[in-house]
Amino acid sequence: MEILWVLMALVMLGFVLLQLSRRRRGAVGLVEPGHPDAADPANYGFAREEELDVRMPGPDQDLLDVLDLVQRTQDYRGAQQLLAGTEAEGERRWQRVQAFAGAASLELLQRPGGVGETPGGQWLRVWRAEAPKDAGGAAVHAEFLVQQAWRTATPGSDEFRIIMEEAKAACGEAALLAPGDPIPYIVELSVARGLGYSREEFEQLWLKILDRAPHHMGAHLAALQYWCEKWHGSRELAYSFAEAAAARAPRGSLLAAMPLFAVFEHLPEVNLVSGFYQSEVVIKAVHGALHAVHSARPDDPMQAHVRHLLVFFLVRGERWAEAMNQLTVIDGHVGALPWTLSADPAAEFAVYRALAVAGYEANGGSPATLPH
């Protein structure tokens, strides 16, 4: 079965590349049912690979509009107003803080500045200078420093530690500006991982978050990293943290999907073996995640994160129809795990999507039988 899986992946990758080549030459046409090209995702209303948005896991048009305005005009006030009008304890505000910080960080990376040249991300520096008491700007600045550390320095190096210490101080300043806001403490979770907080220090930080936003999915995902084997914990500690979060999740909470993220963070080295993805631990985690997305609010911004990871596991477990059901909800955006770990998230997502379509059709599925 393992050999069949590898061969299928290679064949489908070839189909994807062939389709891309044909699109570029304008040679896309109608084909007979059963022809390999019938697996074209466009037949299901899916976006072309070149149309996939790699910036976010799901739609947030208000954010995209403001980001475009800020980067085009270099005026921070649109970002300031959007954050001020976004619920402090909600998942969306955390995602928007990350997005603004990431935009400024990437701008600076692309335009570091020089003699007579304005560096990228200048709008964030102006924001902090002109509105030093603005809690939103302070939170974005703290997250910006965290992203700078991970993007530009090697973990463990002096440069990395210096930037992270600066980020820690910025988190403290942001927390003072908005005592009930969980965001500065959620930003600090990444600092804790980078600087190697002791478990006692980390637990104290985590309690501050639980006091302010006990069911915040983004916070739990950030904290999970600390407990992973590759950082400061172990497989057992990570599983324990994720299972405890799922156990105390209120009805409709996506925290029930946390064990699936813990499994993903501890995948075996050779993870093409389909038997692993059909094992009890994976099936249990997948079922928990499926239950979570089915019972969560349709407008929960963290749904997309869970659904993207479900596509990965459902395809690997050869559960084609279930994978297709997830794709109909999330297709168009690929800014989430596991795709963002790839150098080309859109291409990675497209391969899994093509595998799902091929498996679905091989078992009698078609665009007409796929519910939307």
mmCIF file of C-alpha atoms in Angstrom:
data_model
loop_
_atom_site.group_PDB
_atom_site.id
_atom_site.type_symbol
_atom_site.label_atom_id
_atom_site.label_comp_id
_atom_site.label_asym_id
_atom_site.label_seq_id
_atom_site.Cartn_x
_atom_site.Cartn_y
_atom_site.Cartn_z
ATOM 1 C CA MET A 1 0.000 0.000 0.000
ATOM 2 C CA GLU A 2 2.904 2.318 0.783
ATOM 3 C CA ILE A 3 4.350 1.869 -2.714
ATOM 4 C CA LEU A 4 0.936 2.551 -4.243
ATOM 5 C CA TRP A 5 0.669 5.786 -2.250
ATOM 6 C CA VAL A 6 4.082 7.011 -3.395
ATOM 7 C CA LEU A 7 3.329 6.148 -7.028
ATOM 8 C CA MET A 8 -0.041 7.877 -6.828
ATOM 9 C CA ALA A 9 1.560 11.007 -5.396
ATOM 10 C CA LEU A 10 4.164 11.091 -8.161
ATOM 11 C CA VAL A 11 1.552 10.529 -10.858
ATOM 12 C CA MET A 12 -0.726 13.244 -9.501
ATOM 13 C CA LEU A 13 2.183 15.672 -9.219
ATOM 14 C CA GLY A 14 2.807 15.004 -12.897
ATOM 15 C CA PHE A 15 -0.846 15.741 -13.655
ATOM 16 C CA VAL A 16 -0.624 19.028 -11.775
ATOM 17 C CA LEU A 17 2.521 20.083 -13.647
ATOM 18 C CA LEU A 18 0.933 19.047 -16.948
ATOM 19 C CA GLN A 19 -2.149 21.111 -16.229
ATOM 20 C CA LEU A 20 -0.023 24.154 -15.355
ATOM 21 C CA SER A 21 1.939 23.762 -18.563
ATOM 22 C CA ARG A 22 -1.249 23.503 -20.623
ATOM 23 C CA ARG A 23 -2.795 26.538 -18.943
ATOM 24 C CA ARG A 24 0.263 28.618 -19.763
ATOM 25 C CA ARG A 25 0.014 27.550 -23.411
ATOM 26 C CA GLY A 26 -3.738 28.195 -23.476
ATOM 27 C CA ALA A 27 -4.394 24.540 -24.370
ATOM 28 C CA VAL A 28 -7.080 23.854 -21.752
ATOM 29 C CA GLY A 29 -10.138 22.166 -23.275
ATOM 30 C CA LEU A 30 -13.030 19.843 -22.507
ATOM 31 C CA VAL A 31 -12.137 16.185 -22.022
ATOM 32 C CA GLU A 32 -14.072 12.943 -21.812
ATOM 33 C CA PRO A 33 -15.103 11.650 -18.362
ATOM 34 C CA GLY A 34 -12.441 9.339 -17.000
ATOM 35 C CA HIS A 35 -9.601 11.152 -18.765
ATOM 36 C CA PRO A 36 -6.820 12.135 -16.307
ATOM 37 C CA ASP A 37 -7.388 15.804 -17.084
ATOM 38 C CA ALA A 38 -10.958 15.447 -15.803
ATOM 39 C CA ALA A 39 -9.442 15.843 -12.341
ATOM 40 C CA ASP A 40 -8.942 19.546 -13.039
ATOM 41 C CA PRO A 41 -9.926 21.344 -9.806
ATOM 42 C CA ALA A 42 -11.767 23.947 -11.879
ATOM 43 C CA ASN A 43 -14.429 21.290 -12.551
ATOM 44 C CA TYR A 44 -15.321 21.555 -8.867
ATOM 45 C CA GLY A 45 -15.274 25.319 -8.752
ATOM 46 C CA PHE A 46 -11.859 25.302 -7.091
ATOM 47 C CA ALA A 47 -9.411 28.149 -7.684
ATOM 48 C CA ARG A 48 -6.489 27.731 -10.050
ATOM 49 C CA GLU A 49 -3.138 27.315 -8.329
ATOM 50 C CA GLU A 50 -1.991 30.740 -9.461
ATOM 51 C CA GLU A 51 -5.125 32.271 -7.897
ATOM 52 C CA LEU A 52 -4.587 30.808 -4.411
ATOM 53 C CA ASP A 53 -4.052 33.456 -1.715
ATOM 54 C CA VAL A 54 -1.023 32.533 0.402
ATOM 55 C CA ARG A 55 -1.401 35.424 2.860
ATOM 56 C CA MET A 56 -4.234 34.157 5.052
ATOM 57 C CA PRO A 57 -5.926 30.876 5.980
ATOM 58 C CA GLY A 58 -9.364 32.220 5.111
ATOM 59 C CA PRO A 59 -11.144 35.343 3.884
ATOM 60 C CA ASP A 60 -10.962 38.676 5.741
ATOM 61 C CA GLN A 61 -11.765 41.308 3.155
ATOM 62 C CA ASP A 62 -11.679 44.173 5.656
ATOM 63 C CA LEU A 63 -8.116 43.247 6.557
ATOM 64 C CA LEU A 64 -7.049 42.929 2.915
ATOM 65 C CA ASP A 65 -8.564 46.303 2.047
ATOM 66 C CA VAL A 66 -6.832 48.027 4.966
ATOM 67 C CA LEU A 67 -3.513 46.301 4.314
ATOM 68 C CA ASP A 68 -3.617 47.459 0.713
ATOM 69 C CA LEU A 69 -4.418 51.017 1.800
ATOM 70 C CA VAL A 70 -1.678 51.125 4.454
ATOM 71 C CA GLN A 71 0.999 49.727 2.178
ATOM 72 C CA ARG A 72 -0.028 51.920 -0.730
ATOM 73 C CA THR A 73 -0.220 55.169 1.246
ATOM 74 C CA GLN A 74 2.167 54.314 4.110
ATOM 75 C CA ASP A 75 -0.491 55.779 6.441
ATOM 76 C CA TYR A 76 -1.049 53.647 9.543
ATOM 77 C CA ARG A 77 -4.409 55.098 10.528
ATOM 78 C CA GLY A 78 -6.475 52.528 8.655
ATOM 79 C CA ALA A 79 -4.770 49.742 10.621
ATOM 80 C CA GLN A 80 -5.248 51.664 13.850
ATOM 81 C CA GLN A 81 -8.976 52.072 13.214
ATOM 82 C CA LEU A 82 -9.487 48.453 12.169
ATOM 83 C CA LEU A 83 -7.827 47.092 15.311
ATOM 84 C CA ALA A 84 -9.683 49.545 17.537
ATOM 85 C CA GLY A 85 -12.948 48.205 16.137
ATOM 86 C CA THR A 86 -12.016 44.520 16.510
ATOM 87 C CA GLU A 87 -12.998 42.609 19.643
ATOM 88 C CA ALA A 88 -9.971 42.450 21.952
ATOM 89 C CA GLU A 89 -10.512 38.889 23.194
ATOM 90 C CA GLY A 90 -11.413 37.445 19.804
ATOM 91 C CA GLU A 91 -9.389 35.333 17.426
ATOM 92 C CA ARG A 92 -9.738 37.810 14.557
ATOM 93 C CA ARG A 93 -7.877 40.591 16.365
ATOM 94 C CA TRP A 94 -4.926 38.275 16.995
ATOM 95 C CA GLN A 95 -4.866 37.320 13.307
ATOM 96 C CA ARG A 96 -4.984 40.964 12.284
ATOM 97 C CA VAL A 97 -2.153 41.901 14.639
ATOM 98 C CA GLN A 98 -0.082 39.107 13.089
ATOM 99 C CA ALA A 99 -0.966 40.241 9.580
ATOM 100 C CA PHE A 100 -0.011 43.889 10.132
ATOM 101 C CA ALA A 101 3.218 42.903 11.877
ATOM 102 C CA GLY A 102 4.044 40.429 9.114
ATOM 103 C CA ALA A 103 3.405 43.022 6.417
ATOM 104 C CA ALA A 104 5.762 45.508 8.099
ATOM 105 C CA SER A 105 8.395 42.831 8.650
ATOM 106 C CA LEU A 106 8.315 41.682 5.019
ATOM 107 C CA GLU A 107 8.456 45.281 3.806
ATOM 108 C CA LEU A 108 11.598 45.858 5.868
ATOM 109 C CA LEU A 109 13.118 42.630 4.583
ATOM 110 C CA GLN A 110 12.482 43.701 0.991
ATOM 111 C CA ARG A 111 13.591 47.310 1.543
ATOM 112 C CA PRO A 112 16.099 47.424 4.405
ATOM 113 C CA GLY A 113 16.932 51.047 3.617
ATOM 114 C CA GLY A 114 20.214 52.703 2.964
ATOM 115 C CA VAL A 115 21.692 56.087 2.312
ATOM 116 C CA GLY A 116 18.854 58.348 1.225
ATOM 117 C CA GLU A 117 16.363 55.448 1.144
ATOM 118 C CA THR A 118 13.367 55.028 3.443
ATOM 119 C CA PRO A 119 13.228 51.513 4.904
ATOM 120 C CA GLY A 120 10.142 49.377 4.476
ATOM 121 C CA GLY A 121 7.556 49.280 7.243
ATOM 122 C CA GLN A 122 8.058 52.964 8.011
ATOM 123 C CA TRP A 123 4.313 53.313 8.679
ATOM 124 C CA LEU A 124 4.651 51.139 11.807
ATOM 125 C CA ARG A 125 7.474 53.300 13.188
ATOM 126 C CA VAL A 126 5.384 56.413 12.536
ATOM 127 C CA TRP A 127 2.403 54.749 14.240
ATOM 128 C CA ARG A 128 4.414 54.121 17.406
ATOM 129 C CA ALA A 129 5.914 57.626 17.348
ATOM 130 C CA GLU A 130 2.648 59.487 16.769
ATOM 131 C CA ALA A 131 0.401 57.291 18.950
ATOM 132 C CA PRO A 132 2.615 55.859 21.711
ATOM 133 C CA LYS A 133 -0.398 55.139 23.943
ATOM 134 C CA ASP A 134 -2.305 53.199 21.281
ATOM 135 C CA ALA A 135 -2.641 49.599 22.452
ATOM 136 C CA GLY A 136 -3.116 48.243 18.928
ATOM 137 C CA GLY A 137 0.071 49.808 17.645
ATOM 138 C CA ALA A 138 2.005 48.564 20.668
ATOM 139 C CA ALA A 139 0.785 45.010 20.109
ATOM 140 C CA VAL A 140 1.662 45.116 16.398
ATOM 141 C CA HIS A 141 5.140 46.454 17.225
ATOM 142 C CA ALA A 142 5.760 43.639 19.728
ATOM 143 C CA GLU A 143 4.683 41.008 17.187
ATOM 144 C CA PHE A 144 6.789 42.742 14.520
ATOM 145 C CA LEU A 145 9.891 42.319 16.683
ATOM 146 C CA VAL A 146 9.095 38.648 17.249
ATOM 147 C CA GLN A 147 8.740 38.043 13.525
ATOM 148 C CA GLN A 148 11.952 39.956 12.852
ATOM 149 C CA ALA A 149 13.826 37.705 15.254
ATOM 150 C CA TRP A 150 12.621 34.503 13.607
ATOM 151 C CA ARG A 151 13.104 35.858 10.059
ATOM 152 C CA THR A 152 16.492 37.547 10.344
ATOM 153 C CA ALA A 153 18.458 35.821 13.118
ATOM 154 C CA THR A 154 19.439 32.296 14.117
ATOM 155 C CA PRO A 155 17.732 31.004 17.266
ATOM 156 C CA GLY A 156 20.277 30.881 20.075
ATOM 157 C CA SER A 157 22.515 33.558 18.579
ATOM 158 C CA ASP A 158 23.285 36.848 20.325
ATOM 159 C CA GLU A 159 21.407 38.764 17.637
ATOM 160 C CA PHE A 160 18.337 36.585 18.100
ATOM 161 C CA ARG A 161 18.385 37.009 21.866
ATOM 162 C CA ILE A 162 18.795 40.793 21.629
ATOM 163 C CA ILE A 163 15.756 41.138 19.349
ATOM 164 C CA MET A 164 13.708 38.768 21.505
ATOM 165 C CA GLU A 165 14.590 40.697 24.665
ATOM 166 C CA GLU A 166 13.428 43.857 22.911
ATOM 167 C CA ALA A 167 10.211 42.048 21.939
ATOM 168 C CA LYS A 168 9.711 40.978 25.560
ATOM 169 C CA ALA A 169 9.983 44.590 26.711
ATOM 170 C CA ALA A 170 7.531 45.636 23.967
ATOM 171 C CA CYS A 171 5.053 43.001 25.172
ATOM 172 C CA GLY A 172 5.273 44.482 28.652
ATOM 173 C CA GLU A 173 4.596 47.984 27.316
ATOM 174 C CA ALA A 174 1.604 46.752 25.289
ATOM 175 C CA ALA A 175 0.195 44.939 28.325
ATOM 176 C CA LEU A 176 0.353 48.106 30.426
ATOM 177 C CA LEU A 177 -1.633 50.008 27.794
ATOM 178 C CA ALA A 178 -4.477 47.456 27.836
ATOM 179 C CA PRO A 179 -4.490 45.417 31.072
ATOM 180 C CA GLY A 180 -7.362 43.145 30.004
ATOM 181 C CA ASP A 181 -6.036 42.469 26.512
ATOM 182 C CA PRO A 182 -4.659 38.921 26.015
ATOM 183 C CA ILE A 183 -2.768 39.812 22.820
ATOM 184 C CA PRO A 184 0.495 41.093 24.408
ATOM 185 C CA TYR A 185 0.741 37.873 26.424
ATOM 186 C CA ILE A 186 -0.027 35.732 23.379
ATOM 187 C CA VAL A 187 2.806 37.509 21.533
ATOM 188 C CA GLU A 188 5.056 36.749 24.499
ATOM 189 C CA LEU A 189 4.419 33.010 24.080
ATOM 190 C CA SER A 190 6.707 33.106 21.049
ATOM 191 C CA VAL A 191 9.260 35.050 23.077
ATOM 192 C CA ALA A 192 9.055 32.380 25.773
ATOM 193 C CA ARG A 193 9.794 29.705 23.202
ATOM 194 C CA GLY A 194 12.657 31.645 21.652
ATOM 195 C CA LEU A 195 14.324 32.623 24.929
ATOM 196 C CA GLY A 196 13.665 29.282 26.604
ATOM 197 C CA TYR A 197 11.554 30.332 29.573
ATOM 198 C CA SER A 198 11.611 27.862 32.439
ATOM 199 C CA ARG A 199 8.416 25.837 32.829
ATOM 200 C CA GLU A 200 7.507 27.859 35.910
ATOM 201 C CA GLU A 201 7.928 31.127 33.981
ATOM 202 C CA PHE A 202 5.916 29.767 31.077
ATOM 203 C CA GLU A 203 3.099 28.568 33.335
ATOM 204 C CA GLN A 204 2.889 32.023 34.953
ATOM 205 C CA LEU A 205 2.586 33.602 31.502
ATOM 206 C CA TRP A 206 -0.025 31.036 30.459
ATOM 207 C CA LEU A 207 -2.152 31.763 33.539
ATOM 208 C CA LYS A 208 -2.303 35.433 32.544
ATOM 209 C CA ILE A 209 -3.741 34.388 29.172
ATOM 210 C CA LEU A 210 -6.238 31.989 30.726
ATOM 211 C CA ASP A 211 -7.436 34.793 33.013
ATOM 212 C CA ARG A 212 -8.195 36.969 29.968
ATOM 213 C CA ALA A 213 -9.164 34.558 27.183
ATOM 214 C CA PRO A 214 -9.397 30.950 28.458
ATOM 215 C CA HIS A 215 -10.684 29.490 25.183
ATOM 216 C CA HIS A 216 -8.493 31.410 22.721
ATOM 217 C CA MET A 217 -7.515 28.918 19.999
ATOM 218 C CA GLY A 218 -4.639 31.013 18.639
ATOM 219 C CA ALA A 219 -3.124 31.234 22.112
ATOM 220 C CA HIS A 220 -3.367 27.479 22.576
ATOM 221 C CA LEU A 221 -1.664 26.834 19.235
ATOM 222 C CA ALA A 222 1.161 29.200 20.174
ATOM 223 C CA ALA A 223 1.544 27.565 23.595
ATOM 224 C CA LEU A 224 1.565 24.089 22.075
ATOM 225 C CA GLN A 225 4.838 24.910 20.327
ATOM 226 C CA TYR A 226 6.584 25.404 23.680
ATOM 227 C CA TRP A 227 5.487 21.946 24.864
ATOM 228 C CA CYS A 228 6.591 20.177 21.671
ATOM 229 C CA GLU A 229 9.533 17.807 21.593
ATOM 230 C CA LYS A 230 11.458 20.065 19.174
ATOM 231 C CA TRP A 231 11.406 22.957 21.667
ATOM 232 C CA HIS A 232 11.113 22.676 25.443
ATOM 233 C CA GLY A 233 8.829 19.711 26.036
ATOM 234 C CA SER A 234 8.121 16.242 24.716
ATOM 235 C CA ARG A 235 5.555 14.316 22.726
ATOM 236 C CA GLU A 236 3.852 13.306 25.970
ATOM 237 C CA LEU A 237 3.715 16.876 27.329
ATOM 238 C CA ALA A 238 2.390 18.234 24.039
ATOM 239 C CA TYR A 239 -0.301 15.543 23.808
ATOM 240 C CA SER A 240 -1.240 16.146 27.438
ATOM 241 C CA PHE A 241 -1.565 19.897 26.879
ATOM 242 C CA ALA A 242 -3.663 19.421 23.730
ATOM 243 C CA GLU A 243 -5.929 16.764 25.260
ATOM 244 C CA ALA A 244 -6.504 18.884 28.381
ATOM 245 C CA ALA A 245 -7.512 21.837 26.184
ATOM 246 C CA ALA A 246 -9.909 19.631 24.218
ATOM 247 C CA ALA A 247 -11.405 18.181 27.396
ATOM 248 C CA ARG A 248 -12.288 21.587 28.837
ATOM 249 C CA ALA A 249 -13.451 23.054 25.520
ATOM 250 C CA PRO A 250 -16.953 24.544 25.756
ATOM 251 C CA ARG A 251 -19.585 23.538 23.227
ATOM 252 C CA GLY A 252 -18.826 25.009 19.820
ATOM 253 C CA SER A 253 -15.151 25.595 20.604
ATOM 254 C CA LEU A 254 -12.443 24.602 18.135
ATOM 255 C CA LEU A 255 -10.188 23.615 21.036
ATOM 256 C CA ALA A 256 -11.510 20.095 20.484
ATOM 257 C CA ALA A 257 -9.183 20.022 17.451
ATOM 258 C CA MET A 258 -6.020 20.632 19.494
ATOM 259 C CA PRO A 259 -4.946 16.942 19.597
ATOM 260 C CA LEU A 260 -4.745 16.930 15.791
ATOM 261 C CA PHE A 261 -2.229 19.779 15.907
ATOM 262 C CA ALA A 262 -0.202 17.909 18.545
ATOM 263 C CA VAL A 263 -0.128 14.829 16.300
ATOM 264 C CA PHE A 264 0.995 16.959 13.349
ATOM 265 C CA GLU A 265 3.843 18.479 15.369
ATOM 266 C CA HIS A 266 5.150 14.986 16.151
ATOM 267 C CA LEU A 267 4.793 13.189 12.835
ATOM 268 C CA PRO A 268 7.240 10.321 12.301
ATOM 269 C CA GLU A 269 10.225 10.918 10.055
ATOM 270 C CA VAL A 270 8.829 8.628 7.353
ATOM 271 C CA ASN A 271 5.236 9.792 7.221
ATOM 272 C CA LEU A 272 4.128 8.572 3.799
ATOM 273 C CA VAL A 273 3.066 5.279 5.396
ATOM 274 C CA SER A 274 -0.725 5.293 5.121
ATOM 275 C CA GLY A 275 -1.058 2.895 8.064
ATOM 276 C CA PHE A 276 0.018 5.628 10.460
ATOM 277 C CA TYR A 277 -2.713 7.940 9.188
ATOM 278 C CA GLN A 278 -5.258 5.196 9.784
ATOM 279 C CA SER A 279 -3.990 4.469 13.292
ATOM 280 C CA GLU A 280 -6.126 4.903 16.405
ATOM 281 C CA VAL A 281 -4.339 8.039 17.615
ATOM 282 C CA VAL A 282 -4.779 9.813 14.270
ATOM 283 C CA ILE A 283 -8.376 8.673 13.747
ATOM 284 C CA LYS A 284 -9.332 9.862 17.216
ATOM 285 C CA ALA A 285 -7.686 13.266 16.645
ATOM 286 C CA VAL A 286 -9.285 13.626 13.190
ATOM 287 C CA HIS A 287 -12.731 12.810 14.574
ATOM 288 C CA GLY A 288 -12.255 15.397 17.315
ATOM 289 C CA ALA A 289 -11.329 18.013 14.727
ATOM 290 C CA LEU A 290 -14.266 17.080 12.464
ATOM 291 C CA HIS A 291 -16.639 17.411 15.407
ATOM 292 C CA ALA A 292 -15.081 20.772 16.256
ATOM 293 C CA VAL A 293 -15.593 22.310 12.808
ATOM 294 C CA HIS A 294 -19.106 20.921 12.513
ATOM 295 C CA SER A 295 -20.178 22.417 15.839
ATOM 296 C CA ALA A 296 -18.248 25.715 15.672
ATOM 297 C CA ARG A 297 -19.745 29.013 14.537
ATOM 298 C CA PRO A 298 -19.565 29.370 10.743
ATOM 299 C CA ASP A 299 -17.829 32.735 11.152
ATOM 300 C CA ASP A 300 -15.160 31.500 13.589
ATOM 301 C CA PRO A 301 -11.900 32.695 11.964
ATOM 302 C CA MET A 302 -9.996 29.693 13.341
ATOM 303 C CA GLN A 303 -12.145 27.227 11.410
ATOM 304 C CA ALA A 304 -9.939 27.600 8.353
ATOM 305 C CA HIS A 305 -6.830 26.575 10.326
ATOM 306 C CA VAL A 306 -8.485 23.357 11.457
ATOM 307 C CA ARG A 307 -9.952 22.557 8.041
ATOM 308 C CA HIS A 308 -6.590 22.992 6.274
ATOM 309 C CA LEU A 309 -4.954 20.533 8.648
ATOM 310 C CA LEU A 310 -7.882 18.159 8.220
ATOM 311 C CA VAL A 311 -7.307 18.139 4.444
ATOM 312 C CA PHE A 312 -3.729 17.014 5.062
ATOM 313 C CA PHE A 313 -4.729 14.144 7.359
ATOM 314 C CA LEU A 314 -7.824 13.091 5.410
ATOM 315 C CA VAL A 315 -5.864 12.844 2.153
ATOM 316 C CA ARG A 316 -3.063 10.919 3.847
ATOM 317 C CA GLY A 317 -5.688 8.623 5.376
ATOM 318 C CA GLU A 318 -7.323 8.161 1.934
ATOM 319 C CA ARG A 319 -10.626 9.587 3.160
ATOM 320 C CA TRP A 320 -11.262 11.296 -0.147
ATOM 321 C CA ALA A 321 -14.889 12.391 0.160
ATOM 322 C CA GLU A 322 -14.287 13.947 3.587
ATOM 323 C CA ALA A 323 -11.239 15.762 2.248
ATOM 324 C CA MET A 324 -13.305 17.133 -0.628
ATOM 325 C CA ASN A 325 -15.945 18.376 1.820
ATOM 326 C CA GLN A 326 -13.267 20.405 3.607
ATOM 327 C CA LEU A 327 -11.856 21.729 0.334
ATOM 328 C CA THR A 328 -15.210 23.168 -0.705
ATOM 329 C CA VAL A 329 -15.084 25.398 2.414
ATOM 330 C CA ILE A 330 -11.449 26.546 2.462
ATOM 331 C CA ASP A 331 -10.382 26.545 -1.179
ATOM 332 C CA GLY A 332 -8.884 29.831 -2.343
ATOM 333 C CA HIS A 333 -6.707 30.530 0.704
ATOM 334 C CA VAL A 334 -3.621 28.558 1.746
ATOM 335 C CA GLY A 335 -1.987 30.669 4.478
ATOM 336 C CA ALA A 336 -2.141 27.949 7.140
ATOM 337 C CA LEU A 337 -0.440 24.803 8.344
ATOM 338 C CA PRO A 338 0.712 22.559 6.812
ATOM 339 C CA TRP A 339 1.130 24.437 3.527
ATOM 340 C CA THR A 340 3.032 27.403 5.012
ATOM 341 C CA LEU A 341 5.891 25.080 5.956
ATOM 342 C CA SER A 342 6.571 24.643 2.227
ATOM 343 C CA ALA A 343 8.642 27.023 0.126
ATOM 344 C CA ASP A 344 5.635 27.135 -2.228
ATOM 345 C CA PRO A 345 2.425 26.816 -0.155
ATOM 346 C CA ALA A 346 0.132 27.089 -3.182
ATOM 347 C CA ALA A 347 1.886 24.255 -5.026
ATOM 348 C CA GLU A 348 1.864 22.037 -1.929
ATOM 349 C CA PHE A 349 -1.845 22.617 -1.407
ATOM 350 C CA ALA A 350 -2.552 22.002 -5.106
ATOM 351 C CA VAL A 351 -0.911 18.568 -4.984
ATOM 352 C CA TYR A 352 -3.020 17.479 -2.010
ATOM 353 C CA ARG A 353 -6.133 18.887 -3.648
ATOM 354 C CA ALA A 354 -5.371 16.973 -6.858
ATOM 355 C CA LEU A 355 -4.906 13.774 -4.836
ATOM 356 C CA ALA A 356 -8.252 14.345 -3.138
ATOM 357 C CA VAL A 357 -9.995 14.893 -6.484
ATOM 358 C CA ALA A 358 -8.365 11.794 -8.017
ATOM 359 C CA GLY A 359 -9.246 9.619 -5.040
ATOM 360 C CA TYR A 360 -12.798 10.957 -4.976
ATOM 361 C CA GLU A 361 -13.337 10.273 -8.660
ATOM 362 C CA ALA A 362 -11.707 6.825 -8.442
ATOM 363 C CA ASN A 363 -14.409 5.919 -5.928
ATOM 364 C CA GLY A 364 -17.310 7.108 -8.058
ATOM 365 C CA GLY A 365 -17.385 10.774 -7.097
ATOM 366 C CA SER A 366 -17.966 13.655 -9.492
ATOM 367 C CA PRO A 367 -18.730 17.391 -9.348
ATOM 368 C CA ALA A 368 -22.427 16.500 -9.381
ATOM 369 C CA THR A 369 -22.138 14.338 -6.250
ATOM 370 C CA LEU A 370 -20.085 16.772 -4.187
ATOM 371 C CA PRO A 371 -22.250 18.778 -1.769
ATOM 372 C CA HIS A 372 -21.590 22.507 -1.557
#
